[in-house]
Short mmCIF file of C-alpha atoms and ligand atoms in Angstrom, two decimals:
data_model
loop_
_atom_site.label_atom_id
_atom_site.label_comp_id
_atom_site.label_asym_id
_atom_site.label_seq_id
_atom_site.Cartn_x
_atom_site.Cartn_y
_atom_site.Cartn_z
CA MET L 7 6.87 -1.23 -0.82
CA ILE L 8 7.88 -4.04 -2.68
CA SER L 9 10.32 -5.44 -2.63
CA ARG L 10 13.27 -6.73 -5.42
CA ARG L 11 12.14 -10.60 -4.16
CA ASP L 12 8.81 -10.46 -3.22
CA PHE L 13 8.44 -8.77 -6.97
CA LEU L 14 11.21 -11.96 -8.27
CA LYS L 15 7.90 -14.22 -6.41
CA ARG L 16 4.96 -12.35 -7.68
CA ALA L 17 6.48 -13.02 -11.31
CA SER L 18 7.14 -16.42 -11.39
CA GLY L 19 3.49 -17.13 -9.77
CA ALA L 20 2.40 -15.16 -12.71
CA ALA L 21 4.58 -17.81 -14.79
CA ALA L 22 2.86 -21.21 -13.04
CA ALA L 23 -0.14 -19.99 -13.73
CA THR L 24 0.61 -19.20 -17.89
CA GLY L 25 3.14 -21.39 -18.21
CA ALA L 26 5.83 -19.01 -19.02
CA LEU L 27 6.91 -15.74 -17.78
CA HIS L 28 6.32 -12.66 -19.50
CA PRO L 29 9.17 -10.36 -20.81
CA TRP L 30 8.38 -7.23 -19.11
CA LEU L 31 8.11 -8.68 -15.52
CA MET L 32 11.51 -9.49 -15.99
CA TRP L 33 13.53 -6.22 -16.58
CA ALA L 34 10.53 -4.57 -15.06
CA ASP L 35 11.82 -2.82 -11.62
CA ASP L 36 9.14 -0.46 -11.32
CA ALA L 37 5.27 -1.56 -9.92
CA ALA L 38 4.03 1.13 -11.17
CA PRO L 39 4.56 2.64 -15.63
CA ARG L 40 6.41 5.50 -15.41
CA ILE L 41 5.47 7.45 -18.59
CA ALA L 42 8.16 10.51 -18.97
CA GLY L 43 6.68 14.20 -19.59
CA LYS L 44 7.25 17.25 -20.01
CA ASP L 45 11.54 17.75 -18.48
CA GLY L 46 11.88 14.52 -17.10
CA MET L 47 8.54 14.88 -14.57
CA ILE L 48 6.36 11.64 -14.32
CA VAL L 49 2.98 11.26 -15.39
CA ARG L 50 1.03 9.38 -12.78
CA SER L 51 -2.50 11.47 -14.36
CA GLU L 52 -3.19 13.38 -17.93
CA ARG L 53 -6.58 14.61 -16.36
CA PHE L 54 -6.58 16.28 -14.12
CA LEU L 55 -2.91 17.09 -14.40
CA ASP L 56 -0.39 15.29 -11.46
CA LEU L 57 2.83 15.02 -12.18
CA GLU L 58 6.04 13.68 -10.38
CA MET L 59 9.68 14.13 -10.21
CA PRO L 60 11.37 11.46 -10.26
CA PRO L 61 13.99 10.42 -7.90
CA GLU L 62 17.19 12.13 -10.26
CA PHE L 63 15.62 15.44 -9.54
CA PHE L 64 16.49 15.62 -5.43
CA ASN L 65 19.94 16.33 -6.01
CA SER L 66 18.86 20.68 -5.86
CA TRP L 67 17.94 21.38 -1.71
CA ILE L 68 15.90 24.30 -4.39
CA THR L 69 13.47 22.77 -6.83
CA PRO L 70 13.19 23.83 -9.62
CA VAL L 71 9.83 25.01 -10.67
CA PRO L 72 9.51 22.99 -14.21
CA HIS L 73 10.78 19.81 -12.13
CA PHE L 74 8.24 21.05 -9.28
CA PHE L 75 5.38 17.48 -8.64
CA VAL L 76 1.91 18.87 -9.35
CA ARG L 77 -1.20 18.22 -8.03
CA ASN L 78 -4.37 19.12 -9.31
CA HIS L 79 -8.12 17.20 -7.77
CA MET L 80 -10.00 19.28 -11.41
CA HIS L 81 -9.68 21.68 -14.19
CA GLU L 82 -7.45 24.31 -13.87
CA PRO L 83 -8.65 27.79 -13.54
CA SER L 84 -9.12 28.55 -17.83
CA THR L 85 -9.87 32.10 -17.53
CA LEU L 86 -8.10 34.04 -14.73
CA GLU L 87 -6.76 37.24 -15.79
CA ALA L 88 -4.27 38.65 -13.43
CA ASP L 89 -6.28 42.33 -13.27
CA SER L 90 -9.11 41.31 -12.99
CA TRP L 91 -8.85 39.06 -10.48
CA LYS L 92 -9.98 39.12 -6.41
CA LEU L 93 -9.28 37.62 -3.12
CA THR L 94 -11.88 38.38 -0.56
CA ILE L 95 -11.86 38.40 3.53
CA GLY L 96 -14.97 37.68 4.66
CA GLY L 97 -16.95 34.91 7.77
CA GLU L 98 -15.92 34.99 11.14
CA VAL L 99 -15.24 39.05 10.81
CA GLU L 100 -15.34 42.68 11.95
CA LYS L 101 -14.78 44.52 8.33
CA PRO L 102 -14.96 41.78 5.24
CA PHE L 103 -13.50 43.22 2.44
CA SER L 104 -11.50 41.94 -1.49
CA LEU L 105 -7.34 42.71 -2.31
CA SER L 106 -6.56 42.32 -5.23
CA LEU L 107 -2.80 41.23 -6.66
CA GLY L 108 -1.65 45.43 -6.40
CA ASP L 109 -3.12 45.29 -3.25
CA LEU L 110 -0.88 42.19 -2.48
CA ALA L 111 1.46 43.54 -3.52
CA LYS L 112 2.18 46.64 -2.20
CA MET L 113 1.66 45.10 1.42
CA GLU L 114 4.69 43.62 3.82
CA GLN L 115 6.22 40.44 1.56
CA HIS L 116 7.88 37.59 3.94
CA THR L 117 9.66 34.29 1.65
CA VAL L 118 9.61 30.61 4.06
CA THR L 119 11.25 28.10 1.82
CA ASN L 120 9.35 25.03 2.74
CA THR L 121 9.02 21.90 1.43
CA LEU L 122 5.32 20.89 0.65
CA GLU L 123 4.85 17.49 0.04
CA CYS L 124 1.30 15.34 -0.93
CA ALA L 125 -0.35 13.72 2.34
CA GLY L 126 -0.01 10.83 -0.32
CA ASN L 127 2.80 10.57 -1.74
CA GLY L 128 4.98 7.19 -0.93
CA ARG L 129 1.28 5.81 -1.52
CA ALA L 130 2.03 3.62 -4.03
CA PHE L 131 4.28 1.23 -1.13
CA HIS L 132 1.58 0.31 1.34
CA GLN L 133 0.80 -3.24 1.41
CA PRO L 134 -1.90 -4.04 1.00
CA HIS L 135 -2.89 -1.85 -2.03
CA VAL L 136 -4.81 1.60 -1.12
CA PRO L 137 -6.05 3.11 -4.05
CA GLY L 138 -5.71 7.44 -5.65
CA VAL L 139 -2.62 8.31 -7.76
CA GLN L 140 0.10 5.88 -6.66
CA TRP L 141 3.20 8.47 -5.73
CA GLN L 142 6.21 7.45 -5.01
CA LYS L 143 8.99 9.45 -3.86
CA GLY L 144 8.40 12.87 -5.70
CA ALA L 145 4.78 14.52 -5.17
CA VAL L 146 7.68 16.18 -2.35
CA GLY L 147 10.12 19.90 -3.77
CA THR L 148 11.36 22.23 -1.35
CA ALA L 149 11.11 26.17 -2.89
CA ARG L 150 10.63 29.32 -1.74
CA PHE L 151 7.75 30.38 -1.12
CA ASN L 152 6.91 34.53 -0.84
CA GLY L 153 3.78 36.83 -0.34
CA PRO L 154 2.22 38.72 2.19
CA LYS L 155 1.54 36.82 5.71
CA LEU L 156 -1.54 35.82 5.75
CA ARG L 157 -2.40 36.62 9.41
CA ASP L 158 -1.54 40.28 8.35
CA VAL L 159 -4.96 40.26 6.02
CA LEU L 160 -6.33 38.66 8.48
CA GLN L 161 -5.60 41.28 11.40
CA ARG L 162 -6.93 43.90 9.00
CA ALA L 163 -10.62 41.93 8.68
CA GLY L 164 -10.61 42.28 12.78
CA VAL L 165 -11.04 38.36 13.08
CA LYS L 166 -14.08 38.01 15.53
CA SER L 167 -13.37 35.94 18.78
CA THR L 168 -15.86 33.89 17.30
CA GLY L 169 -13.79 33.02 14.23
CA LYS L 170 -11.98 29.38 14.83
CA HIS L 171 -10.64 27.99 11.59
CA VAL L 172 -9.48 29.75 8.33
CA MET L 173 -11.52 28.25 4.83
CA PHE L 174 -9.10 28.63 1.97
CA HIS L 175 -11.88 28.56 -1.34
CA GLY L 176 -9.58 27.58 -5.13
CA LEU L 177 -11.38 28.68 -7.96
CA ASP L 178 -10.39 24.98 -10.16
CA GLU L 179 -13.53 24.14 -12.44
CA VAL L 180 -15.80 21.82 -11.34
CA PRO L 181 -16.28 18.44 -13.85
CA GLY L 182 -20.20 17.80 -13.14
CA LYS L 183 -20.45 16.57 -9.11
CA VAL L 184 -17.90 17.26 -8.45
CA PRO L 185 -17.69 19.78 -4.42
CA PRO L 186 -15.34 22.45 -5.38
CA PHE L 187 -12.22 22.59 -3.13
CA ILE L 188 -12.07 23.71 -0.28
CA ARG L 189 -10.27 22.78 3.20
CA SER L 190 -9.46 25.04 5.81
CA VAL L 191 -7.02 25.32 9.11
CA PRO L 192 -7.66 26.04 12.91
CA ILE L 193 -6.99 30.27 13.20
CA GLU L 194 -3.21 28.77 15.21
CA LYS L 195 -1.30 28.22 12.39
CA ALA L 196 -4.00 30.47 9.91
CA THR L 197 -1.81 33.80 11.95
CA ASP L 198 1.36 32.14 12.37
CA GLY L 199 4.40 34.34 11.08
CA ASP L 200 5.50 31.93 8.77
CA THR L 201 1.27 30.81 6.93
CA LEU L 202 1.38 32.91 4.12
CA ILE L 203 -0.62 34.47 0.61
CA ALA L 204 1.97 33.09 -1.22
CA THR L 205 2.14 35.13 -5.09
CA HIS L 206 5.65 33.98 -5.41
CA MET L 207 7.76 30.91 -5.93
CA ASN L 208 11.35 30.73 -7.00
CA GLY L 209 11.40 33.68 -7.16
CA ALA L 210 8.93 33.92 -10.09
CA PRO L 211 5.02 34.26 -10.51
CA LEU L 212 3.59 31.56 -9.72
CA THR L 213 2.28 29.69 -12.42
CA LYS L 214 -0.53 28.44 -13.68
CA HIS L 215 0.04 25.08 -12.35
CA HIS L 216 0.77 25.45 -8.72
CA GLY L 217 -1.71 28.56 -8.50
CA PHE L 218 -1.27 31.52 -9.82
CA PRO L 219 -2.39 34.69 -9.26
CA ALA L 220 -2.12 33.09 -5.54
CA ARG L 221 -2.35 30.47 -3.04
CA ALA L 222 -2.80 29.58 0.87
CA LEU L 223 1.23 28.82 1.79
CA VAL L 224 0.69 26.45 5.05
CA PRO L 225 4.34 25.55 5.93
CA GLY L 226 5.04 22.03 7.06
CA TRP L 227 1.12 20.63 6.09
CA ILE L 228 -0.13 18.78 4.15
CA GLY L 229 0.06 19.95 0.54
CA ALA L 230 -3.91 20.26 0.38
CA SER L 231 -3.46 22.57 3.04
CA SER L 232 -2.18 24.61 0.60
CA CYS L 233 -4.75 25.91 -1.21
CA LYS L 234 -4.39 27.25 -4.85
CA TRP L 235 -5.99 29.98 -7.17
CA LEU L 236 -7.23 31.52 -4.17
CA SER L 237 -10.21 33.05 -4.38
CA GLU L 238 -11.84 33.46 -0.84
CA ILE L 239 -11.08 34.06 2.72
CA LYS L 240 -13.43 32.57 4.96
CA VAL L 241 -13.72 32.87 8.80
CA LEU L 242 -15.72 29.79 10.34
CA GLU L 243 -16.69 29.11 13.44
CA LYS L 244 -16.03 25.06 13.34
CA GLU L 245 -13.38 23.59 11.19
CA PHE L 246 -15.46 23.13 7.18
CA ASP L 247 -16.40 20.04 6.76
CA GLY L 248 -17.24 19.77 3.14
CA ASN L 249 -15.68 17.20 0.99
CA PHE L 250 -11.89 17.25 1.05
CA MET L 251 -12.25 17.98 4.60
CA LYS L 252 -14.39 14.27 5.70
CA PRO L 253 -14.67 12.30 4.30
CA GLY L 254 -10.83 13.63 2.38
CA TYR L 255 -7.44 13.88 4.37
CA ARG L 256 -8.86 12.28 7.06
CA MET L 257 -6.38 9.59 9.37
CA PRO L 258 -7.40 6.79 11.97
CA ASN L 259 -7.15 7.96 15.73
CA HIS L 260 -5.77 4.68 16.38
CA PRO L 261 -4.49 2.55 14.20
CA LEU L 262 -5.60 0.07 11.81
CA LYS L 263 -5.48 -3.36 10.07
CA PRO L 264 -4.03 -3.31 6.96
CA GLY L 265 -7.51 -3.45 4.84
CA ASP L 266 -9.67 -2.07 7.94
CA PRO L 267 -11.91 0.38 6.85
CA LEU L 268 -12.10 4.71 8.75
CA ASN L 269 -14.71 5.20 11.02
CA LEU L 270 -14.75 8.87 10.43
CA ASP L 271 -16.98 9.89 14.10
CA ASP L 272 -12.56 8.17 14.85
CA SER L 273 -10.54 9.79 12.61
CA HIS L 274 -9.28 13.27 12.56
CA VAL L 275 -7.59 15.62 9.70
CA VAL L 276 -4.16 15.64 8.97
CA THR L 277 -2.76 18.35 9.35
CA ALA L 278 1.83 18.50 9.57
CA LEU L 279 3.91 15.99 7.28
CA ASN L 280 5.47 13.28 9.22
CA VAL L 281 9.50 12.08 9.99
CA LYS L 282 10.74 10.69 6.43
CA SER L 283 13.45 10.38 4.92
CA ILE L 284 14.37 8.78 1.18
CA ILE L 285 16.97 7.45 -1.20
CA ALA L 286 17.66 9.58 -4.52
CA GLY L 287 20.48 7.72 -5.52
CA PRO L 288 21.46 4.95 -6.70
CA THR L 289 17.80 4.27 -7.95
CA ASP L 290 16.20 0.78 -7.21
CA GLY L 291 16.83 -2.07 -9.69
CA SER L 292 20.71 0.07 -10.28
CA THR L 293 23.97 -2.07 -11.43
CA LEU L 294 26.79 0.36 -10.76
CA ARG L 295 29.92 -0.64 -12.23
CA SER L 296 32.16 0.96 -9.29
CA ARG L 297 32.74 -0.16 -5.71
CA SER L 298 32.41 3.41 -5.26
CA VAL L 299 29.01 5.17 -4.08
CA LEU L 300 27.24 7.67 -2.91
CA VAL L 301 24.46 7.43 -1.64
CA HIS L 302 22.19 10.22 -1.24
CA GLY L 303 19.05 12.01 -0.94
CA ALA L 304 16.87 13.52 1.37
CA ALA L 305 15.07 14.48 4.88
CA TRP L 306 12.13 16.28 6.34
CA SER L 307 9.82 15.88 8.87
CA GLY L 308 7.06 19.47 8.04
CA GLU L 309 7.27 21.89 10.74
CA ALA L 310 10.24 19.53 13.22
CA ASP L 311 13.84 19.65 12.68
CA ILE L 312 16.33 16.83 11.25
CA VAL L 313 18.70 16.10 13.59
CA LYS L 314 19.66 13.16 11.73
CA VAL L 315 19.59 10.38 9.57
CA GLU L 316 20.91 7.51 9.33
CA VAL L 317 21.88 4.55 6.07
CA SER L 318 22.21 0.46 6.63
CA THR L 319 24.00 -0.71 3.40
CA ASP L 320 23.29 -4.59 4.90
CA ALA L 321 19.25 -4.10 4.75
CA GLY L 322 19.23 -2.94 7.87
CA ALA L 323 21.32 -4.67 10.12
CA THR L 324 24.53 -1.88 11.07
CA TRP L 325 23.84 1.78 10.91
CA GLN L 326 25.89 4.88 10.42
CA LEU L 327 25.60 8.17 9.97
CA ALA L 328 25.34 10.31 6.54
CA GLN L 329 26.35 14.07 6.29
CA LEU L 330 23.58 16.23 5.86
CA GLY L 331 23.94 19.00 3.43
CA HIS L 332 25.05 22.56 4.91
CA GLU L 333 21.61 24.31 2.98
CA GLN L 334 18.79 24.31 5.97
CA ALA L 335 15.61 26.33 7.41
CA LYS L 336 12.79 26.01 9.03
CA TYR L 337 9.81 24.08 6.89
CA ALA L 338 12.73 23.21 4.54
CA TRP L 339 13.56 19.04 3.78
CA ARG L 340 17.71 18.46 4.25
CA LEU L 341 20.07 17.03 1.67
CA TRP L 342 22.51 13.99 2.54
CA ASN L 343 24.78 11.69 1.53
CA TYR L 344 26.95 8.32 2.57
CA LYS L 345 30.19 7.02 0.77
CA TRP L 346 30.68 4.13 0.48
CA LYS L 347 33.33 1.09 -0.10
CA ALA L 348 31.85 -2.13 -1.67
CA GLN L 349 33.80 -4.98 -0.27
CA GLN L 350 32.38 -7.04 -2.64
CA PRO L 351 30.59 -7.24 -6.03
CA GLY L 352 27.65 -8.83 -5.46
CA GLU L 353 22.83 -7.80 -4.00
CA TYR L 354 22.64 -4.77 -1.90
CA THR L 355 20.15 -3.12 0.24
CA PHE L 356 20.46 0.67 0.63
CA MET L 357 18.11 1.80 3.70
CA SER L 358 18.03 5.20 5.00
CA ARG L 359 15.98 5.78 8.79
CA ALA L 360 16.26 9.95 9.44
CA THR L 361 15.45 11.46 12.49
CA ASP L 362 13.63 14.42 14.26
CA SER L 363 13.63 17.46 16.96
CA GLN L 364 10.26 15.61 18.45
CA GLY L 365 12.41 12.90 18.93
CA ARG L 366 10.14 10.74 16.27
CA THR L 367 12.01 8.58 13.84
CA GLN L 368 10.31 6.95 10.48
CA PRO L 369 9.02 3.04 11.39
CA VAL L 370 10.13 -0.52 9.13
CA THR L 371 6.84 -0.25 8.44
CA ALA L 372 4.03 2.55 7.24
CA GLU L 373 0.81 3.08 9.00
CA TRP L 374 -1.96 1.22 6.55
CA ASN L 375 -4.48 3.40 6.45
CA PRO L 376 -7.71 3.31 3.20
CA SER L 377 -6.85 6.71 1.19
CA GLY L 378 -3.05 6.21 2.23
CA TYR L 379 -2.09 8.78 3.20
CA LEU L 380 1.56 9.72 5.42
CA TYR L 381 3.80 7.57 3.47
CA ASN L 382 7.37 7.41 5.61
CA ALA L 383 8.47 3.82 6.44
CA ILE L 384 12.17 3.73 6.68
CA ASP L 385 12.90 3.56 2.59
CA GLN L 386 15.18 0.65 0.68
CA VAL L 387 16.73 0.34 -2.93
CA LYS L 388 17.94 -2.89 -3.92
CA ILE L 389 21.48 -2.47 -6.42
CA HIS L 390 23.73 -4.43 -7.64
CA VAL L 391 27.67 -3.64 -7.97
CA GLN L 392 29.11 -5.31 -11.15
CA ALA L 393 32.57 -7.98 -10.48
N1 LIG V 421 -7.48 24.74 -5.86
C1 LIG V 421 -6.31 23.37 -5.29
N2 LIG V 421 -5.65 24.11 -4.22
C2 LIG V 421 -4.88 22.83 -4.22
C3 LIG V 421 -5.14 20.99 -5.26
C4 LIG V 421 -6.07 21.63 -6.05
O1 LIG V 421 -6.68 20.37 -6.21
N3 LIG V 421 -6.65 22.58 -6.24
N4 LIG V 421 -3.76 20.53 -4.73
C5 LIG V 421 -3.92 19.64 -3.21
C6 LIG V 421 -2.40 19.34 -3.03
S1 LIG V 421 -3.47 17.84 -2.55
C7 LIG V 421 -2.00 19.32 -2.90
S2 LIG V 421 -0.74 17.73 -2.67
C8 LIG V 421 -1.11 20.53 -3.18
C9 LIG V 421 -0.15 20.23 -4.65
O2 LIG V 421 1.28 21.65 -4.58
P1 LIG V 421 1.44 21.74 -6.30
O3 LIG V 421 0.52 21.38 -7.54
O4 LIG V 421 1.45 23.43 -5.85
O5 LIG V 421 2.94 20.88 -5.96
O6 LIG V 421 -2.23 21.81 -3.79
C10 LIG V 421 -2.74 22.00 -3.07
N5 LIG V 421 -3.65 22.89 -3.69
MO1 LIG V 422 -2.17 16.28 -2.35
#
């Protein structure tokens, strides 16, 4: 994250170069533009649609669908009829078959409350800058996903002993030479009782943006694992190695120095999410008229549980425990809050730091990588308490 001090330093650097301070540099708090879209979402890209949730919507444990971020790599399918839609299951199975939406509805249904986060969430805060959608805090949301277990569908097909990975193919409309959106997950995760072929989100059929009529739901893992607009499930002997698995969505096996390229032969596919927390309010750069402040946000950790969130109101010198919200579920974030009173007016830096059930804690600096995946540094906001 660009600290306000660095930002002002840069701004005055720009002033020295041009002879005058650009007026927008004097008040801009966000490094990236913020275009307000429908339902108050931040439009990161229109083609293809990428919508980010602004910090003020982190106040709800379950994210309403209109506030749930959208991440599309290509065009959404334009011709998708619920009646003619079919999902085929094949590959390393005894009995390949296909299912209609009605067939899925007749199977035993299971609900998983999951925090879905894009692997690139927070990318905008990496230093040095990395290319890609410049997500800040809100490429993440929590919803109740519902549908049959992938395990039950695979059992019906009878996975052969050679079947080690399960591939998902989405119906996105592929522009030009871009390869289709296909990814795979290991058989152990595919047959976990919480991995779904989701048809519903927060009690209603999936909307087009979120994968109607059915998507994979791989809880606790990066959003890209949860393929939307599913058309095909194929059991493979090996991990799929197309574009969205390699070179896409890979992390170095050993930490890189910022600026270093990724050696694909020394990298692995990104799977579960990291331990992470964000401060939703007060927002960065805000001026507070009251000395009593409620610092609040959300914390999550993929397949692990959040055990504590600590807050600092003095830029990391001292830390206090935040109160965790009562609502919780295995793969879902915890909301948290901390009540604080400023002794005197002035500038303050708030920080939040989460720790999970595997003993992992957020680092001061996130592990830099060329695509900016899994950003999870201690979050911070700078605020001004008015006299
Ligand atoms: N078919 C398909 N599935 C997809 C994608 C996509 O572009 N096409 N994007 C993936 C990525 S990168 C993320 S983060 C999640 C986002 O899900 P959402 O748009 O429902 O929030 O969907 C994943 N599934
Ligand atoms: Mo993503």
